[in-house]
Amino acid sequence: MTNRDFIVVTTTHDAEDKARALAAAVVRERLAACAQVYSINSVYWWDGEVQTEPEWRIDFKTRADLGDRLAAFIGEQHSYDTPEIVGLPVVTGSTAYLEWVNSETVS
C-alpha cells in the first residue's frame, strides 16, 4: 500500500444540510472513510457571468480504486446540474491513518 493508493475527492453543495446528508450517505456506503464539511465562498463562471455564492465543501478521504464509484454516487445523489467532483492523489500521509482509511472503506 502506497500513498498513491489514496485520494481526496471534493464536491460542494448550496446548503449545509444537503452537504452533511451527502457526506453521511457516502460514509454509510463505505465509499469513503470520512468526510469534512465546511463553509466556503465560491466564485465561478455560470450562465454567461461571474457568480459568487456561499457553498459547503465536502472532502472525502478514500482509496483511489473507489474513485469512480464515489464519483458516480455523488453524481446520482447531487442536486446540481454539474456538480464539482474532483479527485486528488494523496502524496504523503500517516501510515496509521491511511491504513484506517483502507480498513474503513468497501473492498
PDB file of C-alpha atoms in Angstrom:
ATOM      1  CA  MET A   1       0.000   0.000   0.000  1.00  0.00           C
ATOM      2  CA  THR A   2       1.452   3.351  -1.046  1.00  0.00           C
ATOM      3  CA  ASN A   3       0.231   6.891  -0.557  1.00  0.00           C
ATOM      4  CA  ARG A   4      -0.797   6.925  -4.238  1.00  0.00           C
ATOM      5  CA  ASP A   5      -3.399   4.290  -3.368  1.00  0.00           C
ATOM      6  CA  PHE A   6      -5.472   7.063  -1.735  1.00  0.00           C
ATOM      7  CA  ILE A   7      -7.300  10.163  -2.936  1.00  0.00           C
ATOM      8  CA  VAL A   8      -9.267  13.088  -1.583  1.00  0.00           C
ATOM      9  CA  VAL A   9     -12.470  13.704  -3.550  1.00  0.00           C
ATOM     10  CA  THR A  10     -14.075  17.131  -3.291  1.00  0.00           C
ATOM     11  CA  THR A  11     -17.568  18.373  -4.076  1.00  0.00           C
ATOM     12  CA  THR A  12     -19.702  21.312  -2.979  1.00  0.00           C
ATOM     13  CA  HIS A  13     -23.346  21.904  -2.083  1.00  0.00           C
ATOM     14  CA  ASP A  14     -25.508  25.001  -1.721  1.00  0.00           C
ATOM     15  CA  ALA A  15     -26.793  24.166   1.778  1.00  0.00           C
ATOM     16  CA  GLU A  16     -25.219  22.727   4.910  1.00  0.00           C
ATOM     17  CA  ASP A  17     -27.961  20.144   5.470  1.00  0.00           C
ATOM     18  CA  LYS A  18     -27.539  18.804   1.913  1.00  0.00           C
ATOM     19  CA  ALA A  19     -23.763  18.665   2.309  1.00  0.00           C
ATOM     20  CA  ARG A  20     -23.991  16.818   5.625  1.00  0.00           C
ATOM     21  CA  ALA A  21     -26.569  14.397   4.231  1.00  0.00           C
ATOM     22  CA  LEU A  22     -24.362  13.596   1.242  1.00  0.00           C
ATOM     23  CA  ALA A  23     -21.303  13.179   3.484  1.00  0.00           C
ATOM     24  CA  ALA A  24     -23.202  10.765   5.737  1.00  0.00           C
ATOM     25  CA  ALA A  25     -24.586   8.795   2.779  1.00  0.00           C
ATOM     26  CA  VAL A  26     -21.116   8.336   1.270  1.00  0.00           C
ATOM     27  CA  VAL A  27     -19.572   7.235   4.577  1.00  0.00           C
ATOM     28  CA  ARG A  28     -22.552   4.943   5.267  1.00  0.00           C
ATOM     29  CA  GLU A  29     -21.971   3.284   1.870  1.00  0.00           C
ATOM     30  CA  ARG A  30     -18.295   2.897   2.889  1.00  0.00           C
ATOM     31  CA  LEU A  31     -17.167   4.711  -0.282  1.00  0.00           C
ATOM     32  CA  ALA A  32     -15.072   6.984   1.944  1.00  0.00           C
ATOM     33  CA  ALA A  33     -13.736   6.524   5.445  1.00  0.00           C
ATOM     34  CA  CYS A  34     -14.580  10.076   6.436  1.00  0.00           C
ATOM     35  CA  ALA A  35     -15.692  13.449   5.147  1.00  0.00           C
ATOM     36  CA  GLN A  36     -15.152  17.019   6.249  1.00  0.00           C
ATOM     37  CA  VAL A  37     -17.889  19.584   5.622  1.00  0.00           C
ATOM     38  CA  TYR A  38     -17.086  23.272   5.834  1.00  0.00           C
ATOM     39  CA  SER A  39     -18.315  26.649   4.669  1.00  0.00           C
ATOM     40  CA  ILE A  40     -16.668  28.357   1.679  1.00  0.00           C
ATOM     41  CA  ASN A  41     -17.390  31.202  -0.722  1.00  0.00           C
ATOM     42  CA  SER A  42     -17.234  30.201  -4.384  1.00  0.00           C
ATOM     43  CA  VAL A  43     -16.606  32.439  -7.394  1.00  0.00           C
ATOM     44  CA  TYR A  44     -17.255  30.804 -10.767  1.00  0.00           C
ATOM     45  CA  TRP A  45     -18.436  31.373 -14.326  1.00  0.00           C
ATOM     46  CA  TRP A  46     -22.001  30.146 -14.946  1.00  0.00           C
ATOM     47  CA  ASP A  47     -24.774  31.188 -17.321  1.00  0.00           C
ATOM     48  CA  GLY A  48     -22.551  33.750 -19.032  1.00  0.00           C
ATOM     49  CA  GLU A  49     -21.449  35.667 -15.973  1.00  0.00           C
ATOM     50  CA  VAL A  50     -19.400  35.559 -12.793  1.00  0.00           C
ATOM     51  CA  GLN A  51     -21.332  34.098  -9.871  1.00  0.00           C
ATOM     52  CA  THR A  52     -20.426  34.454  -6.198  1.00  0.00           C
ATOM     53  CA  GLU A  53     -22.220  32.159  -3.787  1.00  0.00           C
ATOM     54  CA  PRO A  54     -21.750  30.653  -0.333  1.00  0.00           C
ATOM     55  CA  GLU A  55     -21.357  26.882  -0.547  1.00  0.00           C
ATOM     56  CA  TRP A  56     -20.449  23.937   1.637  1.00  0.00           C
ATOM     57  CA  ARG A  57     -17.386  21.955   0.605  1.00  0.00           C
ATOM     58  CA  ILE A  58     -17.080  18.252   1.292  1.00  0.00           C
ATOM     59  CA  ASP A  59     -13.704  16.486   1.239  1.00  0.00           C
ATOM     60  CA  PHE A  60     -13.901  12.687   1.176  1.00  0.00           C
ATOM     61  CA  LYS A  61     -10.888  10.520   2.147  1.00  0.00           C
ATOM     62  CA  THR A  62     -10.909   7.243   0.246  1.00  0.00           C
ATOM     63  CA  ARG A  63      -8.953   4.670  -1.728  1.00  0.00           C
ATOM     64  CA  ALA A  64      -8.037   5.534  -5.316  1.00  0.00           C
ATOM     65  CA  ASP A  65      -9.708   2.371  -6.625  1.00  0.00           C
ATOM     66  CA  LEU A  66     -13.052   3.656  -5.251  1.00  0.00           C
ATOM     67  CA  GLY A  67     -12.782   6.999  -7.056  1.00  0.00           C
ATOM     68  CA  ASP A  68     -15.066   6.136  -9.970  1.00  0.00           C
ATOM     69  CA  ARG A  69     -17.707   4.536  -7.732  1.00  0.00           C
ATOM     70  CA  LEU A  70     -17.615   7.529  -5.390  1.00  0.00           C
ATOM     71  CA  ALA A  71     -17.888   9.986  -8.294  1.00  0.00           C
ATOM     72  CA  ALA A  72     -20.879   8.088  -9.699  1.00  0.00           C
ATOM     73  CA  PHE A  73     -22.577   8.020  -6.296  1.00  0.00           C
ATOM     74  CA  ILE A  74     -22.048  11.756  -5.797  1.00  0.00           C
ATOM     75  CA  GLY A  75     -23.413  12.450  -9.288  1.00  0.00           C
ATOM     76  CA  GLU A  76     -26.522  10.353  -8.624  1.00  0.00           C
ATOM     77  CA  GLN A  77     -27.235  11.975  -5.255  1.00  0.00           C
ATOM     78  CA  HIS A  78     -26.384  15.585  -6.118  1.00  0.00           C
ATOM     79  CA  SER A  79     -28.925  18.284  -6.977  1.00  0.00           C
ATOM     80  CA  TYR A  80     -26.555  20.424  -9.112  1.00  0.00           C
ATOM     81  CA  ASP A  81     -26.701  20.126 -12.914  1.00  0.00           C
ATOM     82  CA  THR A  82     -22.902  19.918 -12.991  1.00  0.00           C
ATOM     83  CA  PRO A  83     -21.539  19.154  -9.515  1.00  0.00           C
ATOM     84  CA  GLU A  84     -17.868  19.577  -8.803  1.00  0.00           C
ATOM     85  CA  ILE A  85     -16.316  16.137  -8.439  1.00  0.00           C
ATOM     86  CA  VAL A  86     -12.535  16.368  -8.287  1.00  0.00           C
ATOM     87  CA  GLY A  87     -10.172  13.696  -7.005  1.00  0.00           C
ATOM     88  CA  LEU A  88      -6.619  14.487  -5.992  1.00  0.00           C
ATOM     89  CA  PRO A  89      -3.932  11.945  -5.096  1.00  0.00           C
ATOM     90  CA  VAL A  90      -2.550  11.762  -1.595  1.00  0.00           C
ATOM     91  CA  VAL A  91       1.199  12.227  -1.976  1.00  0.00           C
ATOM     92  CA  THR A  92       2.103  11.803   1.677  1.00  0.00           C
ATOM     93  CA  GLY A  93       0.302  10.722   4.812  1.00  0.00           C
ATOM     94  CA  SER A  94       0.493   8.944   8.115  1.00  0.00           C
ATOM     95  CA  THR A  95       0.747   5.190   7.620  1.00  0.00           C
ATOM     96  CA  ALA A  96      -1.643   4.572  10.506  1.00  0.00           C
ATOM     97  CA  TYR A  97      -4.229   6.994   9.077  1.00  0.00           C
ATOM     98  CA  LEU A  98      -4.020   5.541   5.578  1.00  0.00           C
ATOM     99  CA  GLU A  99      -4.371   2.024   6.979  1.00  0.00           C
ATOM    100  CA  TRP A 100      -7.501   3.228   8.776  1.00  0.00           C
ATOM    101  CA  VAL A 101      -8.918   4.700   5.518  1.00  0.00           C
ATOM    102  CA  ASN A 102      -8.202   1.378   3.831  1.00  0.00           C
ATOM    103  CA  SER A 103      -9.903  -0.649   6.555  1.00  0.00           C
ATOM    104  CA  GLU A 104     -12.997   1.586   6.737  1.00  0.00           C
ATOM    105  CA  THR A 105     -13.872   1.512   3.026  1.00  0.00           C
ATOM    106  CA  VAL A 106     -15.551  -1.260   0.993  1.00  0.00           C
ATOM    107  CA  SER A 107     -13.406  -3.989  -0.500  1.00  0.00           C
TER     108      SER A 107
END
